Amino acid sequence: MTEAAVPRRTIGDTDVFALTVGIVVGAGIFRTPAMVAGFAPDAATMIAAWVAGGLLSIVGALCYAEMAAAWPHMGGDYHFLGRAYGERLAFLYAWARLAVIQTGSLALLAFIVGDYLQVIVPLGPAGPAIWAGIAVLAVSAVNWLGIRWGAAAQRWLTLAEVGGLVAIIVAGFMVAPAGAAPAPASDGGAIGLMMVFVLLAYGGWSEAVYVSAEMKAPPRRIAPIMAGALALVTLLYVLMNLAALHALGFAGLASSEAVAAEVMRRALGDGGAAAISAAVAVAALTSANATAITGGRTAAALGRRFNALRWLGRWDMRRDTPGNALLAQGAVALALVVAGAFARDGFQLAVEYTAPVFWFFLLLVGVALFVLRQRFPEVERPFRAPLYPVLPAVFCATTAYLLWSSLAYTGWGAFAGVAVLGAGAVLLLFLKPDEEPCP
């Protein structure tokens, strides 16, 4: 394990595709359809919202792909922000990834795993937190063993995750169609909030850029891989909602507290509840594994730019993995799981803690595309975002709205996330980046 070692190109197209699909199709799709239907004026608008969410995500992926193709780097967003705004702002982002965004997401996903595994194998009152801790330890250990282990786990977990979603879709179309029922009352002004929940279910697609420096394929290949993965996710999400509409009806879908569980119960009886618990746990574990893979790489990139943190930047050439960074990330995520265990709702706390900081930096990365075009016009770009500047502007506008929504609708957990970000700004007063410019 050395500081000078750099990642090798060991990750194939299938692995990047599986990582993108796996991190997007998390547990959100099992929770959000009812919320979206509750804010939609009718079924057609609801389905249109899911299609629009997929298209907006693809727009964002194409913007990211331009930067990843021009500057493939294990730091991903951190590297783009450093080039666009300087190392100090980039440090705040990497700090936020390690202390808030990635570790918070890992804890959030671990709580979902814990909640559903507790249904299958109860471990007492503290069972969900115990299962969540086990999940964090498991994904951290698998990826510490090496990228081959992590990528193999991601392929199989993604296959199981998609298989579970397909099973729910098939079950929804197999049951007798629901009878007509009065549509729930909906305020047309809630369309924006409906899109917040839709885009929450599509979140995570940007993580693919963190393995851009390890792809075997040429840098330009990341664009079709990300777009293709999101096209598949969009198809699955639309089919999932159509199947739920068929089985439950629009009013039943909007009023359901557990859409997938209700669909499986109608198709398979009470045995469907255990099946859906396993499917949700696998989906969350799939996203958690992908989160661990990409988060460790940001921390390693940070360690290479600041001497005081160089232990984070050590890359294990034998296992092709940032071992120390993965250990640090796992430790912070475990601490958040422990904190969540004492909260009234660990899942909600993790969402509030993570969301505002995440959307703030995603907006800065979107703006960075414009900055980098102006600052480095001579840099070769194997892929360019189409319809520039229209599509990047759409992406930035969407992200700005989600940032505002995350601040408007979250609670005290959001203040904790912002406070930790502020602690990073204080820490930056005592740290100096290396003199070498960002490569």
PDB file of N, CA, C and O in Angstrom, residues 17 20-22 24-25 29 54 165 201-202 227-239:
ATOM      1  N   PHE A  17     -21.889  -0.450 -15.370  1.00  0.00           N
ATOM      2  CA  PHE A  17     -23.338  -0.501 -15.605  1.00  0.00           C
ATOM      3  C   PHE A  17     -24.046  -1.005 -14.346  1.00  0.00           C
ATOM      4  O   PHE A  17     -25.046  -0.420 -13.890  1.00  0.00           O
ATOM      5  N   THR A  20     -24.031   1.585 -11.553  1.00  0.00           N
ATOM      6  CA  THR A  20     -24.988   2.674 -11.765  1.00  0.00           C
ATOM      7  C   THR A  20     -26.409   2.217 -11.479  1.00  0.00           C
ATOM      8  O   THR A  20     -27.158   2.887 -10.753  1.00  0.00           O
ATOM      9  N   VAL A  21     -26.796   1.077 -12.049  1.00  0.00           N
ATOM     10  CA  VAL A  21     -28.146   0.554 -11.811  1.00  0.00           C
ATOM     11  C   VAL A  21     -28.334   0.250 -10.328  1.00  0.00           C
ATOM     12  O   VAL A  21     -29.345   0.607  -9.717  1.00  0.00           O
ATOM     13  N   GLY A  22     -27.331  -0.408  -9.728  1.00  0.00           N
ATOM     14  CA  GLY A  22     -27.455  -0.848  -8.348  1.00  0.00           C
ATOM     15  C   GLY A  22     -27.589   0.279  -7.353  1.00  0.00           C
ATOM     16  O   GLY A  22     -28.352   0.185  -6.387  1.00  0.00           O
ATOM     17  N   VAL A  24     -28.769   3.321  -7.997  1.00  0.00           N
ATOM     18  CA  VAL A  24     -30.004   4.079  -8.229  1.00  0.00           C
ATOM     19  C   VAL A  24     -31.212   3.301  -7.730  1.00  0.00           C
ATOM     20  O   VAL A  24     -32.062   3.823  -7.000  1.00  0.00           O
ATOM     21  N   VAL A  25     -31.302   2.025  -8.122  1.00  0.00           N
ATOM     22  CA  VAL A  25     -32.461   1.218  -7.730  1.00  0.00           C
ATOM     23  C   VAL A  25     -32.268   0.768  -6.282  1.00  0.00           C
ATOM     24  O   VAL A  25     -32.047  -0.393  -5.995  1.00  0.00           O
ATOM     25  N   ILE A  29     -37.524   3.202  -4.497  1.00  0.00           N
ATOM     26  CA  ILE A  29     -38.624   2.832  -5.383  1.00  0.00           C
ATOM     27  C   ILE A  29     -39.690   2.041  -4.637  1.00  0.00           C
ATOM     28  O   ILE A  29     -40.843   1.968  -5.064  1.00  0.00           O
ATOM     29  N   GLY A  54     -36.641  10.205 -15.196  1.00  0.00           N
ATOM     30  CA  GLY A  54     -35.596   9.456 -15.886  1.00  0.00           C
ATOM     31  C   GLY A  54     -34.863  10.303 -16.909  1.00  0.00           C
ATOM     32  O   GLY A  54     -33.629  10.250 -17.006  1.00  0.00           O
ATOM     33  N   LEU A 165     -37.353  -6.671  -8.468  1.00  0.00           N
ATOM     34  CA  LEU A 165     -38.230  -5.647  -9.025  1.00  0.00           C
ATOM     35  C   LEU A 165     -39.079  -6.217 -10.157  1.00  0.00           C
ATOM     36  O   LEU A 165     -40.277  -5.918 -10.261  1.00  0.00           O
ATOM     37  N   ALA A 201     -35.919   8.999  -5.893  1.00  0.00           N
ATOM     38  CA  ALA A 201     -35.820   7.586  -6.270  1.00  0.00           C
ATOM     39  C   ALA A 201     -34.774   7.359  -7.362  1.00  0.00           C
ATOM     40  O   ALA A 201     -34.251   6.249  -7.494  1.00  0.00           O
ATOM     41  N   TYR A 202     -34.466   8.389  -8.150  1.00  0.00           N
ATOM     42  CA  TYR A 202     -33.460   8.272  -9.210  1.00  0.00           C
ATOM     43  C   TYR A 202     -32.056   8.667  -8.724  1.00  0.00           C
ATOM     44  O   TYR A 202     -31.103   8.615  -9.501  1.00  0.00           O
ATOM     45  N   ALA A 227     -26.009   6.518 -19.461  1.00  0.00           N
ATOM     46  CA  ALA A 227     -27.310   6.770 -20.074  1.00  0.00           C
ATOM     47  C   ALA A 227     -28.093   5.472 -20.247  1.00  0.00           C
ATOM     48  O   ALA A 227     -29.314   5.421 -20.003  1.00  0.00           O
ATOM     49  N   GLY A 228     -27.403   4.395 -20.657  1.00  0.00           N
ATOM     50  CA  GLY A 228     -28.072   3.105 -20.825  1.00  0.00           C
ATOM     51  C   GLY A 228     -28.579   2.555 -19.505  1.00  0.00           C
ATOM     52  O   GLY A 228     -29.693   2.012 -19.424  1.00  0.00           O
ATOM     53  N   ALA A 229     -27.773   2.695 -18.453  1.00  0.00           N
ATOM     54  CA  ALA A 229     -28.197   2.221 -17.134  1.00  0.00           C
ATOM     55  C   ALA A 229     -29.438   2.976 -16.663  1.00  0.00           C
ATOM     56  O   ALA A 229     -30.388   2.384 -16.136  1.00  0.00           O
ATOM     57  N   LEU A 230     -29.456   4.301 -16.868  1.00  0.00           N
ATOM     58  CA  LEU A 230     -30.604   5.094 -16.439  1.00  0.00           C
ATOM     59  C   LEU A 230     -31.834   4.822 -17.304  1.00  0.00           C
ATOM     60  O   LEU A 230     -32.967   4.895 -16.812  1.00  0.00           O
ATOM     61  N   ALA A 231     -31.626   4.493 -18.574  1.00  0.00           N
ATOM     62  CA  ALA A 231     -32.760   4.116 -19.422  1.00  0.00           C
ATOM     63  C   ALA A 231     -33.409   2.831 -18.895  1.00  0.00           C
ATOM     64  O   ALA A 231     -34.644   2.712 -18.850  1.00  0.00           O
ATOM     65  N   LEU A 232     -32.586   1.868 -18.484  1.00  0.00           N
ATOM     66  CA  LEU A 232     -33.120   0.631 -17.906  1.00  0.00           C
ATOM     67  C   LEU A 232     -33.863   0.920 -16.607  1.00  0.00           C
ATOM     68  O   LEU A 232     -34.963   0.391 -16.373  1.00  0.00           O
ATOM     69  N   VAL A 233     -33.289   1.759 -15.760  1.00  0.00           N
ATOM     70  CA  VAL A 233     -33.938   2.111 -14.494  1.00  0.00           C
ATOM     71  C   VAL A 233     -35.285   2.781 -14.757  1.00  0.00           C
ATOM     72  O   VAL A 233     -36.288   2.476 -14.102  1.00  0.00           O
ATOM     73  N   THR A 234     -35.320   3.700 -15.728  1.00  0.00           N
ATOM     74  CA  THR A 234     -36.573   4.383 -16.062  1.00  0.00           C
ATOM     75  C   THR A 234     -37.629   3.387 -16.505  1.00  0.00           C
ATOM     76  O   THR A 234     -38.794   3.453 -16.078  1.00  0.00           O
ATOM     77  N   LEU A 235     -37.247   2.437 -17.361  1.00  0.00           N
ATOM     78  CA  LEU A 235     -38.185   1.414 -17.816  1.00  0.00           C
ATOM     79  C   LEU A 235     -38.730   0.611 -16.635  1.00  0.00           C
ATOM     80  O   LEU A 235     -39.943   0.373 -16.530  1.00  0.00           O
ATOM     81  N   LEU A 236     -37.838   0.191 -15.731  1.00  0.00           N
ATOM     82  CA  LEU A 236     -38.262  -0.588 -14.564  1.00  0.00           C
ATOM     83  C   LEU A 236     -39.194   0.229 -13.660  1.00  0.00           C
ATOM     84  O   LEU A 236     -40.209  -0.290 -13.168  1.00  0.00           O
ATOM     85  N   TYR A 237     -38.871   1.489 -13.457  1.00  0.00           N
ATOM     86  CA  TYR A 237     -39.699   2.330 -12.584  1.00  0.00           C
ATOM     87  C   TYR A 237     -41.092   2.552 -13.181  1.00  0.00           C
ATOM     88  O   TYR A 237     -42.098   2.514 -12.469  1.00  0.00           O
ATOM     89  N   VAL A 238     -41.158   2.817 -14.486  1.00  0.00           N
ATOM     90  CA  VAL A 238     -42.457   3.035 -15.130  1.00  0.00           C
ATOM     91  C   VAL A 238     -43.287   1.757 -15.072  1.00  0.00           C
ATOM     92  O   VAL A 238     -44.482   1.784 -14.741  1.00  0.00           O
ATOM     93  N   LEU A 239     -42.660   0.611 -15.372  1.00  0.00           N
ATOM     94  CA  LEU A 239     -43.383  -0.668 -15.310  1.00  0.00           C
ATOM     95  C   LEU A 239     -43.843  -0.971 -13.889  1.00  0.00           C
ATOM     96  O   LEU A 239     -44.943  -1.498 -13.687  1.00  0.00           O
TER      97      LEU A 239
END
